[in-house]
XYZ file of C-alpha atoms in Angstrom:
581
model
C 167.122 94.167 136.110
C 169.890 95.370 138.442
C 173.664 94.665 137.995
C 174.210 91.948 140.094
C 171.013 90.157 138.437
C 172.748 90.969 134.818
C 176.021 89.636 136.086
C 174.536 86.080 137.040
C 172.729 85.651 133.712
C 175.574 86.451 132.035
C 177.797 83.821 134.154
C 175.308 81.115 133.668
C 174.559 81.619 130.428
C 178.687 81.494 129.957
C 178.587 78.283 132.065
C 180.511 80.033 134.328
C 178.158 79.756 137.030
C 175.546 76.424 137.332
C 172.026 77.074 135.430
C 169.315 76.716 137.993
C 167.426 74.313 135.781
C 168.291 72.497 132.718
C 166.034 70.209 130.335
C 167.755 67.660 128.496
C 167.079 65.139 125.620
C 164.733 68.260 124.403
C 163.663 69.054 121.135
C 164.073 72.912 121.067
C 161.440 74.543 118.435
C 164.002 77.231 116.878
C 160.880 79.674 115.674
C 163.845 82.312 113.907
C 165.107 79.487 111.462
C 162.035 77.139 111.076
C 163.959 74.520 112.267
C 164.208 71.974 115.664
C 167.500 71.843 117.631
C 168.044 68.490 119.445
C 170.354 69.028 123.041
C 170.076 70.757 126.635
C 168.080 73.829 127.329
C 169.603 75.621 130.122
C 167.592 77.677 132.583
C 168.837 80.621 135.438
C 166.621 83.294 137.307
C 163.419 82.596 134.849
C 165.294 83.205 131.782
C 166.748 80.537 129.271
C 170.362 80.684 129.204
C 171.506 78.686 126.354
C 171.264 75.354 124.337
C 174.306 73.067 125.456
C 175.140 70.294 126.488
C 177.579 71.300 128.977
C 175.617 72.971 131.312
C 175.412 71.723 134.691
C 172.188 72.716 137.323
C 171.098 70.925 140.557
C 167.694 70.198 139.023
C 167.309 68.182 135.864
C 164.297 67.577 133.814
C 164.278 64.784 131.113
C 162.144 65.766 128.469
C 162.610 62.297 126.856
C 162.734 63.917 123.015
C 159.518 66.183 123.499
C 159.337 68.916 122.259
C 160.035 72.468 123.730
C 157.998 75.532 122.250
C 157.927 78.886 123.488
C 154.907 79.850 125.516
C 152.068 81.251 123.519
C 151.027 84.552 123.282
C 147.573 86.054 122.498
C 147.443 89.566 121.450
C 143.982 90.080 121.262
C 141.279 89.034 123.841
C 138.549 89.506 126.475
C 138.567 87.700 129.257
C 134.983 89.384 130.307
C 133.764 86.770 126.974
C 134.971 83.790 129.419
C 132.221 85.235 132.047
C 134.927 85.079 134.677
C 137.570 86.979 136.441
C 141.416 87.504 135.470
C 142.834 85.378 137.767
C 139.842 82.458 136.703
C 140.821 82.995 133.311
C 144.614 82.260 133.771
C 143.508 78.967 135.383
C 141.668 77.654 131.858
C 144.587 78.819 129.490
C 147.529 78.154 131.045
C 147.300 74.321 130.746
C 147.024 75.298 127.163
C 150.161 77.012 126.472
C 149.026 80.448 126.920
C 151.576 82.010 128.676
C 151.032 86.074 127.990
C 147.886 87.524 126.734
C 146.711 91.141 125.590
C 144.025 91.517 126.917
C 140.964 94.508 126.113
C 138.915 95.004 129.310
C 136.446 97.167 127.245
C 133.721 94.923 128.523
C 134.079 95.767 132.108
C 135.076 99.746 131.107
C 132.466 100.332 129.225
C 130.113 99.342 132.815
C 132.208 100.720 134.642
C 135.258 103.010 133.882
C 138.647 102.962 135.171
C 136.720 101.156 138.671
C 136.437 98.196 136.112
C 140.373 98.663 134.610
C 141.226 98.873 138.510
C 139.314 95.674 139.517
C 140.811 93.710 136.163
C 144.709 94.959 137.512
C 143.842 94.028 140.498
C 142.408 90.281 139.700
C 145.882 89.686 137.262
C 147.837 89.744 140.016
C 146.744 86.388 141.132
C 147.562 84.415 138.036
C 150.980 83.249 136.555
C 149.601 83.993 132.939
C 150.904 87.336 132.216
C 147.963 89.356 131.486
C 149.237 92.749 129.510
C 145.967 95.479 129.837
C 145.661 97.372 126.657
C 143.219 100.290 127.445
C 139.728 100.736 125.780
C 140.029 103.563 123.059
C 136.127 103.753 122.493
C 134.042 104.086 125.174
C 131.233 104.134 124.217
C 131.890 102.238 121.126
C 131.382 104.901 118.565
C 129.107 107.741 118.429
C 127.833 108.550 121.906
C 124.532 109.609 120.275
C 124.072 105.904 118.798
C 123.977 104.458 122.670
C 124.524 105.208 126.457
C 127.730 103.449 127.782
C 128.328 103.543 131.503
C 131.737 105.530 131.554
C 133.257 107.832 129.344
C 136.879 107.670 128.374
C 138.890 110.387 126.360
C 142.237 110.934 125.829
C 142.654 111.976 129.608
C 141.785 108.413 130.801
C 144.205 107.060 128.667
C 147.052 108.934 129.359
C 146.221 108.117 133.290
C 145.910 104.532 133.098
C 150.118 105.162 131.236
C 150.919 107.269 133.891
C 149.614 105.185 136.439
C 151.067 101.543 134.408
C 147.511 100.018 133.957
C 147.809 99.147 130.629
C 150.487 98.638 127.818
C 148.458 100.478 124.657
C 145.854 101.306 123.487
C 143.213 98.909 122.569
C 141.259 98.494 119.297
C 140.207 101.293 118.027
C 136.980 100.384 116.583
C 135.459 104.029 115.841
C 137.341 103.945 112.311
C 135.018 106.355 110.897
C 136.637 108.454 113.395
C 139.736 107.737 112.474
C 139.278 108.267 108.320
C 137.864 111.294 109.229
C 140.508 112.579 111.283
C 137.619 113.825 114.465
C 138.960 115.680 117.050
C 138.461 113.634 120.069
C 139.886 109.900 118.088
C 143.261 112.098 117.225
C 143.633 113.409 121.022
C 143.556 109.386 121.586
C 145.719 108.607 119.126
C 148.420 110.836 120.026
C 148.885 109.906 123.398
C 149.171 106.887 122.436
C 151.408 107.859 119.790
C 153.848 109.782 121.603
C 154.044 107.845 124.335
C 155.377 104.782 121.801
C 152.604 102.960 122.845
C 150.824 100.159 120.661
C 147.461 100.913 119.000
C 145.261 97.976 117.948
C 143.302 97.692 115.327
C 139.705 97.312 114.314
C 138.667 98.042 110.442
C 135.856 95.384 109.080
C 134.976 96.804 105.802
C 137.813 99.267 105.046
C 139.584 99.495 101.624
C 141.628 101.392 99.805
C 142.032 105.456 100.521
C 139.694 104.570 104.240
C 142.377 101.621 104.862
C 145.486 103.903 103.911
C 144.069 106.747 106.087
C 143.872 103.808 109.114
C 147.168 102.882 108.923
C 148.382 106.298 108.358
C 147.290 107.150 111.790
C 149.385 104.216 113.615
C 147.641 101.498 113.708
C 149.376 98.532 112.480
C 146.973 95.501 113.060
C 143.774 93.664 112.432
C 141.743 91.298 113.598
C 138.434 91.566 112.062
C 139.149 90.404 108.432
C 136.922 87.865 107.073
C 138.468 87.084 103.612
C 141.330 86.798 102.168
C 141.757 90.101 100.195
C 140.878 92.236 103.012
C 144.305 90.098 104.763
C 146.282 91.039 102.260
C 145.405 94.418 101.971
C 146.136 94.831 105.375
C 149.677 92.815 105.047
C 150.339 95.021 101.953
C 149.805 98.548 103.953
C 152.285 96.871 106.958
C 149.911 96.019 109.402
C 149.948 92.451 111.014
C 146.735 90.468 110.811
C 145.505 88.487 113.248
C 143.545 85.419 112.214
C 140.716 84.586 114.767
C 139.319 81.445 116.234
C 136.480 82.202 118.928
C 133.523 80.739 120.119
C 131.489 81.976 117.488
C 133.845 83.692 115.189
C 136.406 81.449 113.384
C 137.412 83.611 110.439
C 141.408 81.948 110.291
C 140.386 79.115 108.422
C 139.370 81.517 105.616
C 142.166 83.362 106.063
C 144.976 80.804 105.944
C 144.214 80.694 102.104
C 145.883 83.407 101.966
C 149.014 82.308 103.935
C 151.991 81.911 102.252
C 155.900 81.488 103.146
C 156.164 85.159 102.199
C 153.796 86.844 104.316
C 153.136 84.118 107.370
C 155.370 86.623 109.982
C 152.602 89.229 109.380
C 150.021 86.727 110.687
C 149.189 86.004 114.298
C 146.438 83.974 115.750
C 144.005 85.140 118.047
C 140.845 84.370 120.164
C 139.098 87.892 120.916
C 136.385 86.282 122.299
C 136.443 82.721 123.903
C 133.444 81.124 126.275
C 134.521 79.187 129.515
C 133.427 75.950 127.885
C 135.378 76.465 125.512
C 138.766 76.849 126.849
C 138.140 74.203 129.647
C 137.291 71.160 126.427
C 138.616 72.475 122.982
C 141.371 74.918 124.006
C 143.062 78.076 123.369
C 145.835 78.626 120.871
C 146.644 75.433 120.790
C 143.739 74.114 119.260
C 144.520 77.399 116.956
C 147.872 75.776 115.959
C 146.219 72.831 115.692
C 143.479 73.804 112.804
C 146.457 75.602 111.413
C 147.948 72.356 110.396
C 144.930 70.922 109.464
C 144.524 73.640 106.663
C 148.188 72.827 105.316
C 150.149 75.482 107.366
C 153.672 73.682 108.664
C 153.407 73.047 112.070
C 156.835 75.604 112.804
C 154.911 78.196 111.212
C 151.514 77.595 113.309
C 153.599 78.116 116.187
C 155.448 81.110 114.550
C 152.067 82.508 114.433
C 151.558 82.072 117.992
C 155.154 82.836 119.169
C 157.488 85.453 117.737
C 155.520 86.807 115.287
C 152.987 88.092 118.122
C 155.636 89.214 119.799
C 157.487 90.990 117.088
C 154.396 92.567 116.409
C 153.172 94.185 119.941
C 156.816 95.013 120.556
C 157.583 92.409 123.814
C 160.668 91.901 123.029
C 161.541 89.878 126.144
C 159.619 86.764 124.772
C 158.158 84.906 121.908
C 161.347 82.175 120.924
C 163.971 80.028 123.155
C 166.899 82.169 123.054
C 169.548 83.327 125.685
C 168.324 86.079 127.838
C 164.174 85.876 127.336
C 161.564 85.016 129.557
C 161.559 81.363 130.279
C 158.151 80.804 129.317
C 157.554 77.145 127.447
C 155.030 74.558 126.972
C 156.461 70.841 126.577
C 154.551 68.671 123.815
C 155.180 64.941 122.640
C 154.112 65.780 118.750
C 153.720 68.791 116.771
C 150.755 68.311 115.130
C 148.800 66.826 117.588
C 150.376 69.423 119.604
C 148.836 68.216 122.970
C 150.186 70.396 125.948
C 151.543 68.462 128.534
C 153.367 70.640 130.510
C 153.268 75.082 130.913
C 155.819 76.870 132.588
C 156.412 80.492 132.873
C 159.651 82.018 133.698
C 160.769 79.124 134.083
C 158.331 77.430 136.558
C 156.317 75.122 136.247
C 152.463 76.147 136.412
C 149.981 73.615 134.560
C 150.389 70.082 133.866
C 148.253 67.382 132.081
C 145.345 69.958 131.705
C 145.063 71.388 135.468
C 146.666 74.637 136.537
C 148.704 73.466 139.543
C 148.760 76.491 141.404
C 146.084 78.175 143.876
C 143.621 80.214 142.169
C 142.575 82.475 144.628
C 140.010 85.439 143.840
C 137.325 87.544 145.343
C 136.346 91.147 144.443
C 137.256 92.285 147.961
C 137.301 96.280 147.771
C 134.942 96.144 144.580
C 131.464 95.426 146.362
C 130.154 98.811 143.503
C 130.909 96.011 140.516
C 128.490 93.787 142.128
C 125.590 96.568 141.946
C 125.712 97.502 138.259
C 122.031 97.217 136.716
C 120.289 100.494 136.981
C 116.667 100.256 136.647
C 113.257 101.634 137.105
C 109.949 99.604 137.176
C 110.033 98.242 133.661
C 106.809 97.501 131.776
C 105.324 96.491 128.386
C 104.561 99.853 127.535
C 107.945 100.872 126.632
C 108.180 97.531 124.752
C 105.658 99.099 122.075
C 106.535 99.755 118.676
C 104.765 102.426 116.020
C 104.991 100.410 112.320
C 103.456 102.499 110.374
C 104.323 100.113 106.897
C 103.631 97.009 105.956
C 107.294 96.421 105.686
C 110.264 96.875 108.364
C 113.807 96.859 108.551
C 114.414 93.508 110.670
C 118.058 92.417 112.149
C 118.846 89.766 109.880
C 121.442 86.655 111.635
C 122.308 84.984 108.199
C 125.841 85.560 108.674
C 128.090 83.906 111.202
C 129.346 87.575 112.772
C 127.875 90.531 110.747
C 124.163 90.656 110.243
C 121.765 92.204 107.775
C 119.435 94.705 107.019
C 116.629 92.856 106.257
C 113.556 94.850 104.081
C 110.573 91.965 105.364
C 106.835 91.994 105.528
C 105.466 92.422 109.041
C 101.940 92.133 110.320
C 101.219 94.656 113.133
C 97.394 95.178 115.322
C 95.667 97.992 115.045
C 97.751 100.716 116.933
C 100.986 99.870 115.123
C 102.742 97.050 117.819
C 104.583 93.894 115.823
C 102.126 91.135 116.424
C 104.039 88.025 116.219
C 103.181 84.863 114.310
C 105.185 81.502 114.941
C 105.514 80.391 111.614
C 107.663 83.348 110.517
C 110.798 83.692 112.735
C 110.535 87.143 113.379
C 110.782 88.507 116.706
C 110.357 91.379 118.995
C 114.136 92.546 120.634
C 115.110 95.483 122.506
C 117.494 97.142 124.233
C 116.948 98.538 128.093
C 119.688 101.374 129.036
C 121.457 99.849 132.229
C 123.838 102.479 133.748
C 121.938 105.856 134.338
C 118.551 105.418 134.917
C 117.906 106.985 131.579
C 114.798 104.821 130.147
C 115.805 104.272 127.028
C 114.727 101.539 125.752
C 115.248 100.868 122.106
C 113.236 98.449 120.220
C 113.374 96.085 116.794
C 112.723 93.025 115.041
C 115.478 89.891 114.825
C 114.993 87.391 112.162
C 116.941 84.315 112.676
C 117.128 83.787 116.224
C 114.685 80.803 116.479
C 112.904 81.043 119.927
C 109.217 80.526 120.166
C 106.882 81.176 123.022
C 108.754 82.837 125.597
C 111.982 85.212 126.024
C 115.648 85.581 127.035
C 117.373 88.647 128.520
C 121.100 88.810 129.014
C 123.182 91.977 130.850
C 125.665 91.028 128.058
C 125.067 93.542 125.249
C 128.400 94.487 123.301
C 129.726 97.241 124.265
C 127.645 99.241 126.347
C 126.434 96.361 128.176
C 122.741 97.338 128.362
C 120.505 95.156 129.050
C 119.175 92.961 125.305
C 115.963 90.892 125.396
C 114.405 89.331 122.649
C 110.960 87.552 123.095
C 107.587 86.390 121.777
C 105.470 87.952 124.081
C 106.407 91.832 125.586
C 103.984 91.471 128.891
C 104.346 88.130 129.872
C 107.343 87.043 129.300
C 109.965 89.702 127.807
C 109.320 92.139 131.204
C 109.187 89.131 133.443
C 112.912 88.757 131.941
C 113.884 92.270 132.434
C 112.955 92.360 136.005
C 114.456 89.064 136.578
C 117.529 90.729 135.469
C 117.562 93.446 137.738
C 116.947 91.507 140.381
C 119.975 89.152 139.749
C 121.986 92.158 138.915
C 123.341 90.644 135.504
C 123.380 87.458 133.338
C 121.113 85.857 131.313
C 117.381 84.769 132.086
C 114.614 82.489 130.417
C 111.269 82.904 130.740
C 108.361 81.211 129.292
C 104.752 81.356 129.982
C 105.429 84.285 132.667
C 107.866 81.862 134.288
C 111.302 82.350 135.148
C 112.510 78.608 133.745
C 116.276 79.326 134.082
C 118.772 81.723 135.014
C 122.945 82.098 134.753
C 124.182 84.656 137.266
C 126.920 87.628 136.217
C 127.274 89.458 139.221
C 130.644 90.876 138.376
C 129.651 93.794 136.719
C 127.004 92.103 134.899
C 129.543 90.414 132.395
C 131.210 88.111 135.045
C 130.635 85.364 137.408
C 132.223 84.596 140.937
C 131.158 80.659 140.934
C 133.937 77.990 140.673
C 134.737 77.381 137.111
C 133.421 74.439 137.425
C 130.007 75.059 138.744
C 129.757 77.967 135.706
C 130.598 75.648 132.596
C 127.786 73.207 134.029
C 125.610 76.228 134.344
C 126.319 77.386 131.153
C 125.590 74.525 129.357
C 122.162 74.203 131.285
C 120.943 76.989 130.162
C 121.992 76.631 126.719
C 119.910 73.600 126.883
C 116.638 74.513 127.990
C 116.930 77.589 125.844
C 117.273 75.301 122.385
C 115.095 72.571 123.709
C 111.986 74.670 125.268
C 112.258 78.118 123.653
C 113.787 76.402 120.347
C 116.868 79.424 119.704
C 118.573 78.332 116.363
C 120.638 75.265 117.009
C 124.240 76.058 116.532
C 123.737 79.581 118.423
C 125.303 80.102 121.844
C 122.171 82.055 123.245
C 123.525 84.911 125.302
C 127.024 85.563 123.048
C 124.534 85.711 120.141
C 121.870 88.095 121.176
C 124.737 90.038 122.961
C 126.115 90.963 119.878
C 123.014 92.519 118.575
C 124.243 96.063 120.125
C 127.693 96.193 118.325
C 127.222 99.185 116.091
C 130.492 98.567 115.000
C 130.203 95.843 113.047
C 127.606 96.117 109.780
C 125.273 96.306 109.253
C 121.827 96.508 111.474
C 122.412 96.930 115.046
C 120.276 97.842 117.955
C 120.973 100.034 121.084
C 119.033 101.833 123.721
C 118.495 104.903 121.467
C 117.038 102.376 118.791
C 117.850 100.958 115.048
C 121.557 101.878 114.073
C 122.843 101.852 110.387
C 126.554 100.715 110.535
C 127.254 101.042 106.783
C 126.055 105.151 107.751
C 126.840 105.301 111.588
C 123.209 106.748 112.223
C 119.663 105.831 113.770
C 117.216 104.946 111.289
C 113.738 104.763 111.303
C 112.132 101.033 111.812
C 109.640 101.422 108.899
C 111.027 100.831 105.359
């Protein structure tokens, strides 16, 4: 801001000088006292000014006693979840409220390096949502001998994508093993981050006491991966902010509000991490958030606390998060509270989505970025390296009992002759694996998933947290699991069904193998297809979104049996283990 900008905000915030926009008969949502201020909101340069009503301004909105609230903020997401580009992804949460987001492009990084940070900048730029790039601390996730990630980043990457104003911290730092035991490489990261004042998000499942202390210790001062209540407020206790999640799949918040009380709620923020398309476009962003809030008892001021100033407060953006003189004019007009409907979005102070459409142009191509259309890697695949060597009558099987961590199931297997799983469709036990995507490696690492549900045929998806290597799970390796693989390559990226050596229906991610570049529209229909013919023909577990499900099945992050290309991986011990138990 120069001096002659200054100087005008200052006039017409003095009422010196006529706002440029004022909203009257408004009922202001005051998120610093808890309380709602009835009067006229006054508006100058995209920042409010004031509430009076004495201030004058050639263009008048009545807000006819709605209520204003300040745009929402999300500080932890990935817009690569959505399957679609930045600018895409402003278009479905904007008529929502969202007005800033933080987002983690460690989907696209992990494919393909700062090229995939350059291509998400890039795609921002043609959205009003302000999209804040916090840059991926662990690429690969953890351990580079647990799988094969496409890039590398170290602690040079980071400080470059600073230098260079790609990003505005560091994003969660989910090798925490790393970070309790102080490794070399994690405190290069840390301190760049560090002492450049830069935020550092955080990523503990399963920490406690000295491991937690030892986390914090080293700067990181949130969470969003808490599941109950005591792991919140061990978190809260140690000064980190938690952020209570709603996703697709993972909606831990409603646990977690137990635990909210009048004393602790401004170390609480909501969050979405990782939201479909479908979602966004019929049940909403963090204003259905807000909205299951109040259904579990929290007062609607506080819900939007939670969404608001406390997010704000907490990843240091100062410039927004209440309705106050001198902040970014970014609101969101609604008729009641707790219904909280959005009718209207605007950001700095113009107006950008009304009555659930984003009225500006959403314009978007990956002109200049042809190399993220031409990311799956691969040789000739065949059964062969589908083969496994059980040696036992008993195997340690990826168990999906739980809604975001699975198990490490001990189960009885029956195998032929030279070892291979032979698979029997009363059990629900199936073959998956993992095909290395990036560097022609041909790793392929194979396992058993219990829980999944399909029968007679296979899926494949380019989706495969965080490496993005290629996961397939099937019923039959030659037929139908290599069919899927090749499909795959092929399409370069998605997800594919096959059944009976058929190719029965396909969803395209050409973007990098995570993304698509069809109208919203045409995707969420698309989705939802194939969703259908994979729970109606291949019969995958009812309430499980096929591709985000068997996409998380690489996250050796997250306890406690994972797969990757380089096989079986032990969260709970961060190491390979043998398939035979």
């Amino acid at each position: 801001m120069d001096k002659t900008t200054l100087k005008q905000l200052i006039d017409q915030a003095a009422g010196r000088q006529a706002a440029d926009m004022v909203i009257k008969n408004a009922k202001v949502v005051d998120v610093y006292n808890g309380r709602i201020i009835e009067g006229t909101l006054a508006i100058g340069n995209g920042r409010f000014l004031g509430i009076s009503d004495d201030y004058l301004a050639p263009k008048v909105i009545d807000a006819r006693g709605q209520y204003v609230v300040p745009g929402l903020i999300d500080p932890h997401i990935h817009i690569e979840s959505a399957n679609v580009s930045p600018a895409v992804f402003g278009s479905l949460v904007t008529p929502h409220g969202t007005t800033t987001i933080l987002a983690d492009p460690h989907e696209i990084v992990n494919v393909a390096g700062m090229r995939g940070l350059e291509y998400m900048v890039a795609s921002a730029k043609k959205t009003a949502l302000d999209i804040k790039y916090t840059m991926p601390s662990c690429v690969p996730t953890a351990n580079p001998t647990l799988e094969t990630s496409g890039a590398v980043i170290t602690a040079a990457e980071i400080q470059d994508s600073y230098d260079r104003n790609l990003t505005y911290g560091l994003a969660e730092f989910m090798n925490y093993p790393g970070v309790v035991n102080a490794d070399d490489g994690v405190l290069d990261e840390l301190l760049v981050s560090l002492n450049a004042n830069k935020l550092i998000d955080g990523h503990s499942p399963a920490l406690n006491e000295q491991g937690l202390n030892a986390y914090a210790a080293a700067g990181i001062r949130n969470d969003h991966e808490c599941t109950q209540v005591d792991e919140m407020l061990d978190r809260i206790s140690r000064g980190m902010y938690v952020y209570l999640r709603y996703g697709t799949v993972s909606k831990n918040m409603s646990t977690l509000l137990k635990g909210v009380t009048p004393q602790n709620a401004r170390f609480c923020c909501l969050c979405g991490d990782d939201l479909q398309s479908v979602t966004l476009r019929e049940t909403g962003h963090l204003d259905e958030s807000i909205r299951v809030a109040i259904a579990n008892g929290i007062d609607p001021i506080m819900a939007i606390q939670m969404a608001t100033i406390n997010t704000a407060q907490c990843t240091g953006l100062a410039d927004r998060g209440g309705i106050a003189p001198g902040l970014k004019a970014d609101f969101l007009l609604v008729d009641d509270l707790e219904q909280f409907s959005v009718n209207q979005t605007f950001i700095n102070g113009q107006k950008v989505a009304a009555s659930g459409e984003y009225l500006l142009t959403t314009e978007d191509s990956v002109t200049g970025f042809d190399d993220l259309l031409q990311t799956v890697h691969l040789d000739t695949f065949t059964a062969h390296q589908l083969k496994l060597n059980l040696t036992s009558d008993k195997a340690h099987v990826i168990g999906l009992q739980s809604i975001s961590r699975t198990q490490n199931l001990v189960l009885p297997v029956a195998h032929t002759a030279d070892g291979d799983f032979q698979y029997h469709p009363d059990e629900d036990i199936a073959k998956v694996a993992v095909v290395e995507r990036h560097h022609l490696t041909g790793n392929v690492g194979v396992g058993l998933l219990n829980g999944f549900g399909i029968k007679n045929g296979a899926i494949a998806t380019s989706i495969g947290h965080d490496s993005h290597n290629l996961v397939v799970v099937g019923t039959n390796d030659a037929d139908d699991m290599v069919v899927a693989i090749e499909a795959l390559k092929e399409s370069q990226g998605g997800g594919v069904a096959v059944q009976d050596g058929q190719v029965i229906t396909t969803l395209p991610f050409v973007i990098g193998g995570l993304m698509s570049n069809e109208p919203i529209d045409t995707l969420i229909e698309h989705q939802k297809a194939f969703n259908a013919i994979c729970h109606d023909k291949l019969h995958v577990t009812a309430h499980f979104d096929p591709t985000m499900k068997l996409g998380a099945m690489p996250l050796d992050v997250i306890p406690n049996l994972r797969i990757t290309d380089k096989g079986l991986v032990d969260v709970t011990k961060f190491e390979i283990i043998d398939i035979n138990a």
